[in-house]
Each structure stands twice: as C-alpha cells, then as structure tokens.
GROMACS .gro file of C-alpha atoms in nm:
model
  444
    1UNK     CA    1 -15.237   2.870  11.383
    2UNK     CA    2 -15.533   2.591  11.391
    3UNK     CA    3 -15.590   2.656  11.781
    4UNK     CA    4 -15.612   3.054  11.597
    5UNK     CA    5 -15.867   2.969  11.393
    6UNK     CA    6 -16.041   2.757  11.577
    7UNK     CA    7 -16.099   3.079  11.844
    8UNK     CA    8 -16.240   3.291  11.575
    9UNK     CA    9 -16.465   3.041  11.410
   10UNK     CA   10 -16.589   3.002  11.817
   11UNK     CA   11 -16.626   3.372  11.804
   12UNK     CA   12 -16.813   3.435  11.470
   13UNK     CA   13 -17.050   3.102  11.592
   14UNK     CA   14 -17.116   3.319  11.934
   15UNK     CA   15 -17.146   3.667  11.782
   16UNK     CA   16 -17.393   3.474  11.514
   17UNK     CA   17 -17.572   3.299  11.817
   18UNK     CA   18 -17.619   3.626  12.022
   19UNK     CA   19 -17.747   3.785  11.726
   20UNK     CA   20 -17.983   3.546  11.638
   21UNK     CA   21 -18.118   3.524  11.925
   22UNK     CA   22 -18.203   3.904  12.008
   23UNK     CA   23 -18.366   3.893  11.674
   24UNK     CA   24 -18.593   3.623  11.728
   25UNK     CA   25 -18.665   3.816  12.047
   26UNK     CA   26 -18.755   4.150  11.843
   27UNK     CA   27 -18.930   3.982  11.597
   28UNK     CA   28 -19.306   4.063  11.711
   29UNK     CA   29 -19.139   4.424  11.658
   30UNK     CA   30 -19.063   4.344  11.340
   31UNK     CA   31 -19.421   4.267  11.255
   32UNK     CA   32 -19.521   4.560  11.440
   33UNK     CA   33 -19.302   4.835  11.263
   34UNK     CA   34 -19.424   4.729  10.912
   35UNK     CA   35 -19.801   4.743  11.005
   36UNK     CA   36 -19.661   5.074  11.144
   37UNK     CA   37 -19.555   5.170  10.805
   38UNK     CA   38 -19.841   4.999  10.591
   39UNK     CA   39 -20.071   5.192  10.805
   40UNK     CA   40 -19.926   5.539  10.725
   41UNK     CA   41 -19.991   5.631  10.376
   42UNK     CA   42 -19.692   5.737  10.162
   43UNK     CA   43 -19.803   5.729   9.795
   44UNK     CA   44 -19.607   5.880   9.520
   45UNK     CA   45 -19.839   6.060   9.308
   46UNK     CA   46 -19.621   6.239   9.061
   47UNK     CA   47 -19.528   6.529   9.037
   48UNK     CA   48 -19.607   6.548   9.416
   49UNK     CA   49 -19.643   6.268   9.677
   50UNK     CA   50 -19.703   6.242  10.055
   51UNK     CA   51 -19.417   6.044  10.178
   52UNK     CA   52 -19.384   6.305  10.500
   53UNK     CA   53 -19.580   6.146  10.773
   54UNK     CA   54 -19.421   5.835  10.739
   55UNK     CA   55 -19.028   5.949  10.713
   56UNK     CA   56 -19.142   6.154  11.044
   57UNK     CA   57 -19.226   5.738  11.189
   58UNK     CA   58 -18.893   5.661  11.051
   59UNK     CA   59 -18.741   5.949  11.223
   60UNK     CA   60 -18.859   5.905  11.599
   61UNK     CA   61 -18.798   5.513  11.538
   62UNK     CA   62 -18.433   5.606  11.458
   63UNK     CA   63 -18.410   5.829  11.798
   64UNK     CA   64 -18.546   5.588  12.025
   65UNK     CA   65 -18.237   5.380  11.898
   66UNK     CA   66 -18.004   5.687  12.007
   67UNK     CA   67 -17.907   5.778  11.657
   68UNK     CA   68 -17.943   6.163  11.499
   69UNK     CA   69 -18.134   6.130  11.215
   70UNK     CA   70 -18.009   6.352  10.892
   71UNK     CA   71 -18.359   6.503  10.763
   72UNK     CA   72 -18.278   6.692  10.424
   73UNK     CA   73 -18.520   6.832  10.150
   74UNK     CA   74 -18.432   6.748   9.813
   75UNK     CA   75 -18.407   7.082   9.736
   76UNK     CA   76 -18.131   7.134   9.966
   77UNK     CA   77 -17.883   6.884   9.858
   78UNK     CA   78 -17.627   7.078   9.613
   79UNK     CA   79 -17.576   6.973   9.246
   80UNK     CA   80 -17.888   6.762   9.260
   81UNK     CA   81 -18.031   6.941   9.002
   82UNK     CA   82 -17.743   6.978   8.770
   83UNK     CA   83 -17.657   6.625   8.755
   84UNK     CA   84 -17.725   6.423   8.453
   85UNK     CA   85 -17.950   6.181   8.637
   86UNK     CA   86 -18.186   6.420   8.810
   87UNK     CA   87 -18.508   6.418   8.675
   88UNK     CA   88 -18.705   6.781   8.673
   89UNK     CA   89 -19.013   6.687   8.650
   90UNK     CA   90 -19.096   6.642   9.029
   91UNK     CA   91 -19.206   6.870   9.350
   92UNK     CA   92 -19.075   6.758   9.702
   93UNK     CA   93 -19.224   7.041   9.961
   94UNK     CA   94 -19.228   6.803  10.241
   95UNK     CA   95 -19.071   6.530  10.099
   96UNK     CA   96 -18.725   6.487  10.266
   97UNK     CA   97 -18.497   6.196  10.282
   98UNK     CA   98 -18.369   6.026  10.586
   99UNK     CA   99 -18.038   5.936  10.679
  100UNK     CA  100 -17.847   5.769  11.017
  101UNK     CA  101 -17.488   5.660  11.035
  102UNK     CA  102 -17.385   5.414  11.276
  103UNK     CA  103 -17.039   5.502  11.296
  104UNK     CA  104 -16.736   5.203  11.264
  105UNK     CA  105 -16.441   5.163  11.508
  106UNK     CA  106 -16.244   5.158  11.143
  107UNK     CA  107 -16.178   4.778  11.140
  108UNK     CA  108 -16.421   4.683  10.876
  109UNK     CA  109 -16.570   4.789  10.575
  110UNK     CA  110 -16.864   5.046  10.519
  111UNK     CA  111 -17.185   4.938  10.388
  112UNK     CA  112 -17.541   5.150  10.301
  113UNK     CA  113 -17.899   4.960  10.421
  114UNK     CA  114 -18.100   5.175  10.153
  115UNK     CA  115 -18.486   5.120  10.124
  116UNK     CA  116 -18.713   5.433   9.919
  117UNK     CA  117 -19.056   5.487  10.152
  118UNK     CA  118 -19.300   5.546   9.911
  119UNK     CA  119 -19.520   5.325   9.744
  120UNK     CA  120 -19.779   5.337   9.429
  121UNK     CA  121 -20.088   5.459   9.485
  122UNK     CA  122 -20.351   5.215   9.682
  123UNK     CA  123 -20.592   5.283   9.376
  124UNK     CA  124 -20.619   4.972   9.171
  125UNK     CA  125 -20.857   4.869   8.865
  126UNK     CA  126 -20.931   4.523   9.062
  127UNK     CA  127 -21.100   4.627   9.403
  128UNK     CA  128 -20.873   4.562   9.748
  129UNK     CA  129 -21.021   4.280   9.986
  130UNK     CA  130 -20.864   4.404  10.279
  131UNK     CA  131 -20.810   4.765  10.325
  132UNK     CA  132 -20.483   4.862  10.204
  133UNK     CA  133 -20.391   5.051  10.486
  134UNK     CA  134 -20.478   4.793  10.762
  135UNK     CA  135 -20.199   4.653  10.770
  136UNK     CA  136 -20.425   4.285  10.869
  137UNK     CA  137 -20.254   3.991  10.919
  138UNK     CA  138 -20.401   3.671  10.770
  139UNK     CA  139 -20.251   3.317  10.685
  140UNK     CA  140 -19.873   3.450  10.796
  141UNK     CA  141 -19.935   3.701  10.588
  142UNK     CA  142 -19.930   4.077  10.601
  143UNK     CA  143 -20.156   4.260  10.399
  144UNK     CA  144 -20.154   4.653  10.258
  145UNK     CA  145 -20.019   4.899   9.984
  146UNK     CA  146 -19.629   4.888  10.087
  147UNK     CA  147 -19.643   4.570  10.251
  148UNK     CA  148 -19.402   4.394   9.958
  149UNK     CA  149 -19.278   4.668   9.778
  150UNK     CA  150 -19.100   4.839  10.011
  151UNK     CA  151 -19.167   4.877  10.335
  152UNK     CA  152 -19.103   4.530  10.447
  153UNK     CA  153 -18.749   4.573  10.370
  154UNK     CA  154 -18.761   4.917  10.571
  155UNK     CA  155 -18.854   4.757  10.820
  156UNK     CA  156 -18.591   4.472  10.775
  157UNK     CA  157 -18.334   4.816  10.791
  158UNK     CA  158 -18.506   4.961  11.115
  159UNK     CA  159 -18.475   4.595  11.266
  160UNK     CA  160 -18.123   4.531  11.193
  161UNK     CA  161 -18.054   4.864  11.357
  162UNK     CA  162 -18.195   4.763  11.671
  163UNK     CA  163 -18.096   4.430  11.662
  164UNK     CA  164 -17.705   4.577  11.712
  165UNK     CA  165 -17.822   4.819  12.016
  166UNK     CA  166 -18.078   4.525  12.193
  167UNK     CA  167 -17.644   4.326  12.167
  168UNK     CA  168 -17.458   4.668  12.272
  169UNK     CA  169 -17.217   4.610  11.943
  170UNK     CA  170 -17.001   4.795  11.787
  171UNK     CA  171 -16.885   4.790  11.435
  172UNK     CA  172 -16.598   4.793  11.226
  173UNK     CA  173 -16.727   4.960  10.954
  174UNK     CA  174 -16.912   5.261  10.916
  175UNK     CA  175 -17.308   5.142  10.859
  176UNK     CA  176 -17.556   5.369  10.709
  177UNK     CA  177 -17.931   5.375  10.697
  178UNK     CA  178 -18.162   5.550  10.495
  179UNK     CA  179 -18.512   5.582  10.345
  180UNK     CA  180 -18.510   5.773  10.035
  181UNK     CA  181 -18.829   5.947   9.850
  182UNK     CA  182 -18.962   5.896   9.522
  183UNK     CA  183 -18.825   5.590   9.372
  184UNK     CA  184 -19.180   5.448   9.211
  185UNK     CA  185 -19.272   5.592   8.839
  186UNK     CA  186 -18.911   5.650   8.770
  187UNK     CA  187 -18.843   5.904   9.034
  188UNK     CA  188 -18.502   5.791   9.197
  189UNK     CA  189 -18.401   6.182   9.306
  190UNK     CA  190 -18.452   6.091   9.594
  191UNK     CA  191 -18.147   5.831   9.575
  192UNK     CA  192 -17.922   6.033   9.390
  193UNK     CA  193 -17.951   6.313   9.649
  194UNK     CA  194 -17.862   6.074   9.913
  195UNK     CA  195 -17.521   6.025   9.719
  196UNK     CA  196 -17.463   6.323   9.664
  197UNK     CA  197 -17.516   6.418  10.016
  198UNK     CA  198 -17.224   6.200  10.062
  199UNK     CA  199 -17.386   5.932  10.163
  200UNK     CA  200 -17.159   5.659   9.997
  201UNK     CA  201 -16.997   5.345  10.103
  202UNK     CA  202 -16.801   5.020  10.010
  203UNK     CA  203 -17.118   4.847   9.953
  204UNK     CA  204 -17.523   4.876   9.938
  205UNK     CA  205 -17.753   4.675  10.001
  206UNK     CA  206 -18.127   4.786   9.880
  207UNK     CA  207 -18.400   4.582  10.067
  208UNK     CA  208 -18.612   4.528   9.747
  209UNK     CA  209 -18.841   4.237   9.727
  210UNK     CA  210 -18.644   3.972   9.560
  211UNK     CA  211 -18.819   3.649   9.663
  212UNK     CA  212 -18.495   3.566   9.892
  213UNK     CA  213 -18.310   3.590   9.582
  214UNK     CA  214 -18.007   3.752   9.581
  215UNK     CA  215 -17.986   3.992   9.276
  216UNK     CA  216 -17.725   4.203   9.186
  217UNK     CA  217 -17.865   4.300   8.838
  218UNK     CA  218 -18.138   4.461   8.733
  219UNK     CA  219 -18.363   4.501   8.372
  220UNK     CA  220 -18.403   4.869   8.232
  221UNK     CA  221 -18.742   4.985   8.148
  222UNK     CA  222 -18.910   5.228   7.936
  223UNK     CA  223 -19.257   5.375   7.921
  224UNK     CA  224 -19.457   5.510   7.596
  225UNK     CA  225 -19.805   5.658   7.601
  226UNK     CA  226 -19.957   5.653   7.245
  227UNK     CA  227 -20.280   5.835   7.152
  228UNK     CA  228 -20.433   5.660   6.823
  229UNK     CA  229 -20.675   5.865   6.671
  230UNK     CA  230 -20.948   5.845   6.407
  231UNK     CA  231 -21.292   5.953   6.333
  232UNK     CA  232 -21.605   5.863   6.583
  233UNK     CA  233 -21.935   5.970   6.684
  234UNK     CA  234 -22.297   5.753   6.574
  235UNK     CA  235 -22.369   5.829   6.218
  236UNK     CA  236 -22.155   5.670   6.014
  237UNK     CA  237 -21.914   5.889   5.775
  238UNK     CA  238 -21.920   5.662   5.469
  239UNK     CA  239 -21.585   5.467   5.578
  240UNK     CA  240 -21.538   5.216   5.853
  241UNK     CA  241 -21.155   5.144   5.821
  242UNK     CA  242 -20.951   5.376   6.026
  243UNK     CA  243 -21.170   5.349   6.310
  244UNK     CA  244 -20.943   5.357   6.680
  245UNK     CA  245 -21.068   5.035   6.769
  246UNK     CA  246 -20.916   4.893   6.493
  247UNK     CA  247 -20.628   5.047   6.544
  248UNK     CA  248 -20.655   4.914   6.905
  249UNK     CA  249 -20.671   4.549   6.750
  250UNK     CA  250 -20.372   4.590   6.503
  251UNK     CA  251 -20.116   4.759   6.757
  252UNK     CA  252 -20.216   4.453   7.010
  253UNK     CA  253 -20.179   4.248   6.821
  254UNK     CA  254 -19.824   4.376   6.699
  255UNK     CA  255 -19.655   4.397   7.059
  256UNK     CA  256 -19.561   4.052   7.104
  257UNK     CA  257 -19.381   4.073   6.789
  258UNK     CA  258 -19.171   4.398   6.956
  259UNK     CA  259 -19.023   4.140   7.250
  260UNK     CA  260 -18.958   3.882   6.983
  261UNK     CA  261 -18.763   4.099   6.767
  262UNK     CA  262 -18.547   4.247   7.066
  263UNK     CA  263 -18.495   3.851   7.209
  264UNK     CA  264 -18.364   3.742   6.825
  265UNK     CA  265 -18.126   4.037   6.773
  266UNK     CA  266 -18.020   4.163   7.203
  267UNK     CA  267 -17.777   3.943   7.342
  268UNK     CA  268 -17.897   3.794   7.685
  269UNK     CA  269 -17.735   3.863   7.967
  270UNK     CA  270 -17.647   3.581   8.167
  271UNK     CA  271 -17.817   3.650   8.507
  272UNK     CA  272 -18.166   3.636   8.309
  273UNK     CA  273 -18.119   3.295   8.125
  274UNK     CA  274 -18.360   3.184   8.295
  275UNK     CA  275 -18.635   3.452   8.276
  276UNK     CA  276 -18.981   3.370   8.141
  277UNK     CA  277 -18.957   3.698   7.939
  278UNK     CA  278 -18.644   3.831   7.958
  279UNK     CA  279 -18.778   4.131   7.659
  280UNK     CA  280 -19.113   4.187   7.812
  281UNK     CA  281 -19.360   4.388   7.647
  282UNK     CA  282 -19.630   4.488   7.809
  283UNK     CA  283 -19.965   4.676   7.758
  284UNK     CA  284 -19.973   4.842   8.092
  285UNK     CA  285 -20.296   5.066   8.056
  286UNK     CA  286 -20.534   5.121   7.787
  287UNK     CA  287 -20.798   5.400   7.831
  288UNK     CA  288 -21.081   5.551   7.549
  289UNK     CA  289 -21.240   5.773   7.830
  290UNK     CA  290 -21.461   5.757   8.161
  291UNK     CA  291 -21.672   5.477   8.229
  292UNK     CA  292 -22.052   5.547   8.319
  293UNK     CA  293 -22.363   5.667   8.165
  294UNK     CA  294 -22.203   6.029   8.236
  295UNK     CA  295 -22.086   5.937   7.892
  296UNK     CA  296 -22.254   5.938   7.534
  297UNK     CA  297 -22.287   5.565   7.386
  298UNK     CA  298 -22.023   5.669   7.052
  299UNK     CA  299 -21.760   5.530   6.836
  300UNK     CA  300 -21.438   5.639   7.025
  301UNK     CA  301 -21.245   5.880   6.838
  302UNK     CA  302 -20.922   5.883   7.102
  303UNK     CA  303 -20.773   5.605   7.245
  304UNK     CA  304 -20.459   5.636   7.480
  305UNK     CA  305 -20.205   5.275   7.511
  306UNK     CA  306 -19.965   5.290   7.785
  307UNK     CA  307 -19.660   5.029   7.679
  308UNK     CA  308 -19.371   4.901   7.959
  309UNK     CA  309 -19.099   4.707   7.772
  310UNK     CA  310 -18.772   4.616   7.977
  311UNK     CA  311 -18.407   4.594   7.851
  312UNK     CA  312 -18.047   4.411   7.952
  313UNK     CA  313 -17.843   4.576   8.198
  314UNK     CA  314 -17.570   4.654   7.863
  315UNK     CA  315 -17.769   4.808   7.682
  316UNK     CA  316 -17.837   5.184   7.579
  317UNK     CA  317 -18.107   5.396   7.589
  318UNK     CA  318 -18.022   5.502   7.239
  319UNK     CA  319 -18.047   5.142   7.133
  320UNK     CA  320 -18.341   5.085   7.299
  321UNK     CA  321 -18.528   5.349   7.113
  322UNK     CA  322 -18.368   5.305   6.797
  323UNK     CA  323 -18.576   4.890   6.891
  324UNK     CA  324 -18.891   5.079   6.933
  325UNK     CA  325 -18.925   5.349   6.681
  326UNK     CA  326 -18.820   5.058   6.435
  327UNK     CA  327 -19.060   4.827   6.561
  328UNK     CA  328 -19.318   5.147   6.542
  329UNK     CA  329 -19.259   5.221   6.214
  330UNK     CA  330 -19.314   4.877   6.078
  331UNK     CA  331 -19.623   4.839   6.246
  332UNK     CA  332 -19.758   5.167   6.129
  333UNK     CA  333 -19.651   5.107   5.746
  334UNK     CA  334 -19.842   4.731   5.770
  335UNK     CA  335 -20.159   4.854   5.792
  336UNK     CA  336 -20.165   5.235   5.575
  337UNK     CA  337 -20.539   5.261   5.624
  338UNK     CA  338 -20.596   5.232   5.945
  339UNK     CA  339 -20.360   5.507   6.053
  340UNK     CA  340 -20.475   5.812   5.829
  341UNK     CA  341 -20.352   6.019   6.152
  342UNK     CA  342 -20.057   5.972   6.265
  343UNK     CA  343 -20.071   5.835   6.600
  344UNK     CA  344 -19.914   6.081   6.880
  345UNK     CA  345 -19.587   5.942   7.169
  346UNK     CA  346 -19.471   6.056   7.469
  347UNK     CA  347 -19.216   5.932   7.692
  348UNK     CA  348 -19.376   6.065   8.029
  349UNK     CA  349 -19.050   5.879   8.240
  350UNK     CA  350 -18.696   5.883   8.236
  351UNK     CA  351 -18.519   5.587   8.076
  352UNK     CA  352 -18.459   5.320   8.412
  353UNK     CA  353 -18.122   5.158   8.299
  354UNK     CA  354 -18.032   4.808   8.352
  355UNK     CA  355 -17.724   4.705   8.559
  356UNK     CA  356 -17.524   4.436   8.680
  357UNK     CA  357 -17.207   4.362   8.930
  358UNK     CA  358 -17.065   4.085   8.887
  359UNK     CA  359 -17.129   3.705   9.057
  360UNK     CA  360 -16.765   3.699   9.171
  361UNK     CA  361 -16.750   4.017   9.336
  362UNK     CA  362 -16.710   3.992   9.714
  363UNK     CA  363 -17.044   4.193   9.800
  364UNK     CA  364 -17.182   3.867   9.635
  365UNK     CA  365 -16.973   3.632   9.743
  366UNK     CA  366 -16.992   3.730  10.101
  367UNK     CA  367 -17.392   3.760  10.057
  368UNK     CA  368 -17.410   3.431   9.925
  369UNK     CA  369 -17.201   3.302  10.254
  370UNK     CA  370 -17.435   3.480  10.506
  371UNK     CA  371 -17.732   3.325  10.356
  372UNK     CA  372 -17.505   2.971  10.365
  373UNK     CA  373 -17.476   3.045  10.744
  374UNK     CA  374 -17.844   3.071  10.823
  375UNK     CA  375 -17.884   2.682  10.600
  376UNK     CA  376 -17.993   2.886  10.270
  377UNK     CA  377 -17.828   2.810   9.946
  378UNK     CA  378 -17.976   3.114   9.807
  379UNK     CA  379 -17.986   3.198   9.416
  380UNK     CA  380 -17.803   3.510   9.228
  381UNK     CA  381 -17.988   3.615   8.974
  382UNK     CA  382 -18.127   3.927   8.806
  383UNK     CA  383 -18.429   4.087   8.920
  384UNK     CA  384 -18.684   4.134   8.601
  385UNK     CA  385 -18.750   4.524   8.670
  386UNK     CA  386 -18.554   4.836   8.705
  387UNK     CA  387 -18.528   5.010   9.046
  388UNK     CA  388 -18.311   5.294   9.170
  389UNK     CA  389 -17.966   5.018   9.182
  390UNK     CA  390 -17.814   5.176   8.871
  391UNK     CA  391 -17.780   5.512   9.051
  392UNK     CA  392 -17.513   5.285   9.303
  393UNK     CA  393 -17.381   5.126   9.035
  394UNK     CA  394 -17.348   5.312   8.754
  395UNK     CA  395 -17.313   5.695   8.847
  396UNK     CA  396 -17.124   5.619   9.195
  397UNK     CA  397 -16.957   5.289   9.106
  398UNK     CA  398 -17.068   5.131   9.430
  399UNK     CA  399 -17.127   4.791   9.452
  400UNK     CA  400 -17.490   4.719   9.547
  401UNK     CA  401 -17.743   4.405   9.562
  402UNK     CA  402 -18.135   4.391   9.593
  403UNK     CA  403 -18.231   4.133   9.893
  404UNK     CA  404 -18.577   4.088  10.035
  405UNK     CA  405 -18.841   3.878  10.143
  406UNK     CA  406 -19.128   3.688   9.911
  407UNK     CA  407 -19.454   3.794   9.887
  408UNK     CA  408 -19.683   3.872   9.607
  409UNK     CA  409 -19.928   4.121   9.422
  410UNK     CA  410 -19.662   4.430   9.397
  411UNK     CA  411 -19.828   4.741   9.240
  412UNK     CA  412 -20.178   4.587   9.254
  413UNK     CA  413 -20.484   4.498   9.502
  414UNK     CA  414 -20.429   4.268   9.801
  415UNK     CA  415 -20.041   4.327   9.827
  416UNK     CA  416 -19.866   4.095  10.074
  417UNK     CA  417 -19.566   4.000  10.238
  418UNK     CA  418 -19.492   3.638  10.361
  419UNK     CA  419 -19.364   3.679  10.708
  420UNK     CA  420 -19.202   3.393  10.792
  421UNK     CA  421 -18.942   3.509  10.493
  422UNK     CA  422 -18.976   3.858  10.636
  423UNK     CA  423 -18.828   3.725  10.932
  424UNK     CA  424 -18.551   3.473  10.712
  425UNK     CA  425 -18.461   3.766  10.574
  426UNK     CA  426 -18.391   4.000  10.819
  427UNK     CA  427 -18.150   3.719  10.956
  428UNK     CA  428 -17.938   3.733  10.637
  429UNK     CA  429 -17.905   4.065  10.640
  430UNK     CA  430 -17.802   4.057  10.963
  431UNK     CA  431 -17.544   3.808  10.974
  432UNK     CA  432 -17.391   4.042  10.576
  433UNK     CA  433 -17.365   4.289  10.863
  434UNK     CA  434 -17.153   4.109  11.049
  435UNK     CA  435 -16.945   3.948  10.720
  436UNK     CA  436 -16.891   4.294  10.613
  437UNK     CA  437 -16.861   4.567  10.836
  438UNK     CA  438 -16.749   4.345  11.098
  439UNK     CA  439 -16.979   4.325  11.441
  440UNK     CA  440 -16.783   4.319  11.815
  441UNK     CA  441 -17.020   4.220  12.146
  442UNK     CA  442 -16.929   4.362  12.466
  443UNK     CA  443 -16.729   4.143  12.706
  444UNK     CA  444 -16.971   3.975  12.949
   0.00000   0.00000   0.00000
C-alpha cells in the first residue's frame, strides 16, 4: 500500500512538473492573448453592446486548439426568456456566447472555466494615461479597459486550454470553456443562457479578479437613481429653502447613516468579517446637467444621484428594499422643507444577489490544495461585489468560486493587471484542473 502511494504521489509530482513547465513555456502567449483581447473593444453599453469582434478572437483561438466552438445568440437559447432570472431589458443582435467542451475519458469530475467578455465602457470622468485599448505594458504591468476585469482571466481560460494540448492530455472529467456576454451593469443573460444551454457541471470556476483570493461568496448589490427637484433659474422667487442643492447636501450627508443602520440590524456573514465596509453605500454618480458655457449660469432645478449599496449573500431583495425605502423615508421626513416635491426613484438594474458555498465544500477545499501545491497559502474569503456567481449557485445549484489575478483600477481610468500574478494564477488554475477533473500525459 505505501510503495502504492508512493507511485501516485511520483505521478501527480510529474504530471504537476510537465505542466508547469509547458506553461512557463506559453507564458509570453499568455501576455500576448490578453493584449489581444484589451486591444479589441467589447464594451457593454446597455441595452446594446459590441462584444462580437472579440468572441470572433475567442473563436479562431479555440480552433487553432482543435476544439468546435458552440457560437449561440441569446435569442436562440430556449426558455431564456421565460425564466425568472432573465432580464428584458437588453438587445443581443450580434452578441453570442461561446462555448468548447473538452470532453473527459469519465474518470473524473466535470468542471466549467467561465469568464463574461465584455467590459464597461473605456469612458471615464478621470482622463486615461495610456490608451485604453493599447494594451502597453509598463512596470510588469498591463494596461487597458478589460485588462483586470475580465479579460485577464479569459485569457487565464484560453491558456489553460492550451496548456493541456502543448502536454497531449487527456482528462477525466468533462472540462468546459466559455465566454459569456453581458455580465457588467447587471446583465448576466448571457450566463444564464449558457446554463440553460446545458452547459452545467460538478463545479465552476469564474476567473474574476480576486487579488489571488479565493472567494466563493459574493455581496448583492442594488442601484437607485433619484431625481431631487425644486425651483431654479436667476431671480430669486422669494424663498431659498427647497433649493436642489440643498437637497444635494442633506441626502449626502444622510447616506452614511443608510450603511450604519444596515451594519447594526444585518447579521454579517462570516466570509466578510473582515471587510472595510461590509454595507457599503455609495454615491456612484451625481449629475445637474452638461458642463460648458453651452449652458446658462442658473440655480439647478434637477439634480439626478445615482446610489450603489451592497448586501450579505442571505439576504432578500425584499429585505433589502424594505432597508432602503425605510432609510428613504426617514431622511425625507427630517428635513419637510427642503423636499416640497417629492423626489422621483428608479431601479434601472435587476437586484445582483449575494451568495455563498461553503469553506468546507470540496470545490474549496481542493482549490485551497492546488494553490498549497504551487507554495501559496491562499485566503477564502468573500469578494465585496456581486457578479454573475449566484446564477451557478443559486438557480443551478452548482458549486462555483471566483479566482484571479491582482491588479487595480477596475471600472475606472488606467486599469491594470499585475502580470507576474497573471501568470501565478494561471498555475493554480491549472494544477484545480488536474485536482478535479483529473489530467493523464501520454506515455513517453
């Protein structure tokens, strides 16, 4: 029995060796394929986007590696639309998802490599320094819009893919690739139709930029536009109270207050102890009209407050509101005078909801010892924004993880990844490969 063992620890240290050492070999491709991506735009700009050209890289990529991409419109995939979670409000002419199964010998377990291809727009308050579709390559970093958030974990997907060809392995279990559309501002069709395509598995893991964290829970998050209104223009009416600037003042004033009240009364969950704001609230855009002399110098008589506040991974969207409209209320009743019109809401998203699997499961557990393997002790915790996860989680019960490399400025100018973790990365999910769907070499 020891002299048994003792063969297949030699085994998993070769297969590990052998794999390591074809990706260090492709990793100047793995550089390459994300400035690839970066440099193809992809925005989502709801209701539409332009995620096509790049899904068509994906595509050949995948058929240089001998695999037959599934290219599907959204449109295509049956009840997508009359599922709870899809959201209407979106047009995807030209926006299909990708798919490509490597197929399993049986002998292991079936996993998803899921990663959505488009991006926020590259237009940002704060002006880029590097063009956001360069792609440049500065201080081991990698610059552009994508770069972080997600393309570097795309590319992390495309690499691992031809890691296993560059070897000639085969695999146990069943391994499935995809790049899904329309995941930023709430979209996540895009992953549900993948699903429901059939495109489900024993495990996920979505290449999200976690910071080599390993996070198998996510915050919920909701969005609320408010329009405060009041009288304007430069001759004074007689009263100054009421004015939208000073309803500005009072309703910024108020939002800290909204997180506090949610942090004394929501339990915490435990995988965001540790979170500087684990009941964010945050003033995400405020806007009173164009900037410029195209404009008349006047009191503002609109002003339009976009709010982001996140939520635990329990809780309900009905709870969630009933927090807000509370929290609303109150603030509107404080201050009588300055509100003489009532202040309009819209909820322009769906409700993102939180999720979690738990730290003992063994899509954790085995994560955790793949990153041991490579000399990381890695942390599991949550990560502090929603994503598409819940739609594994939650509506298909399949266990799923965000993993990904660090970087910084997600969602604003001068994104970046850090390629050295790009590259760390990559190596972990490589070796969860092997843990879970279970990776044979050819004889030599």
């Amino acid at each position: 029995m020891l002299d048994l063992n003792l063969q297949t620890v030699s085994a998993g240290a070769k297969t590990h060796d052998v794999l390591d050492k074809a990706l260090r070999r492709l990793e100047p491709t793995l550089v390459s394929t994300l400035q690839d991506l970066v440099r193809i735009p992809s925005e989502n700009l709801p209701p539409a986007g332009n995620e096509w050209a790049c899904q068509q890289y994906v595509v050949k990529q995948l058929q240089s590696l001998r695999f037959e991409p599934d290219v599907y419109g959204l449109q295509d995939v049956e009840a997508l639309r009359a599922h709870p979670e899809y959201w209407p409000h979106r047009q995807y002419a030209d926006r299909p998802n990708v798919n490509a199964v490597f197929e399993g010998t049986g002998g292991g377990r079936s996993l998803v490599l899921s990663g959505h291809i488009d991006t926020v727009p590259a237009d940002t308050p704060v002006a880029w320094t590097r063009g956001p579709f360069d792609g440049e390559i500065c201080g081991g970093r990698l610059f552009g819009r994508g770069a972080w958030d997600m393309k570097a974990g795309v590319a992390m997907n495309l690499t691992v893919l031809r890691v296993l060809r560059e070897v000639g392995a085969t695999l146990g279990g069943r391994l499935i690739f995809e790049t899904v559309v329309d995941e930023e501002f709430g979209g996540v069709n895009g992953t549900l139709a993948a699903r429901l395509r059939g495109y489900t598995a024993d495990g996920a893991i979505i290449t999200e930029p976690t910071s080599l964290r390993i996070c198998p829970a996510q915050r919920g998050g909701k969005v609320v536009h408010m329009e405060l209104r009041g009288s304007g223009g430069m001759l004074s009416p007689g009263e100054t109270s009421g004015r939208v600037t000073e309803q500005l003042a009072h309703l910024l004033a108020a939002v800290p207050a909204f997180a506090r009240e949610r942090e004394a009364r929501v339990e915490m969950h435990p995988y965001f102890a540790g979170c500087a704001e684990p009941f964010a609230a945050w003033v995400t855009n405020i806007a009173t009209g164009k900037w410029g002399w195209t404009q008349p110098i006047t009191v503002v008589e609109r002003c339009r407050v976009e709010l982001y506040f996140q939520a635990m991974p329990d809780e309900s969207h009905e709870d969630v509101l009933k927090d807000f409209h509370r929290w609303w209320r109150a603030m509107l009743e404080a201050r009588p005078d300055l509100f003489r019109q009532e202040p309009l809401l819209d909820f322009p998203m769906r409700w993102l909801p939180g999720c979690a699997l738990d730290a003992g499961h063994p899509l954790v557990q085995e994560f955790a010892e793949a990153a041991r393997s490579v000399g990381r002790n890695t942390v599991v915790e949550g990560l502090d924004a929603p994503s598409d996860m819940y739609i594994f989680q939650r509506c298909f019960q399949m266990p799923a993880l965000m993993w990904g490399p660090a970087g910084g400025n997600a969602h604003q100018a001068d994104e970046y990844v850090d390629l050295d973790s790009l590259f760390e990365a990559t190596r972990v999910l490589l070796h969860m490969v092997d843990r879970w769907c279970g990776v044979e070499l050819p004889p030599l």
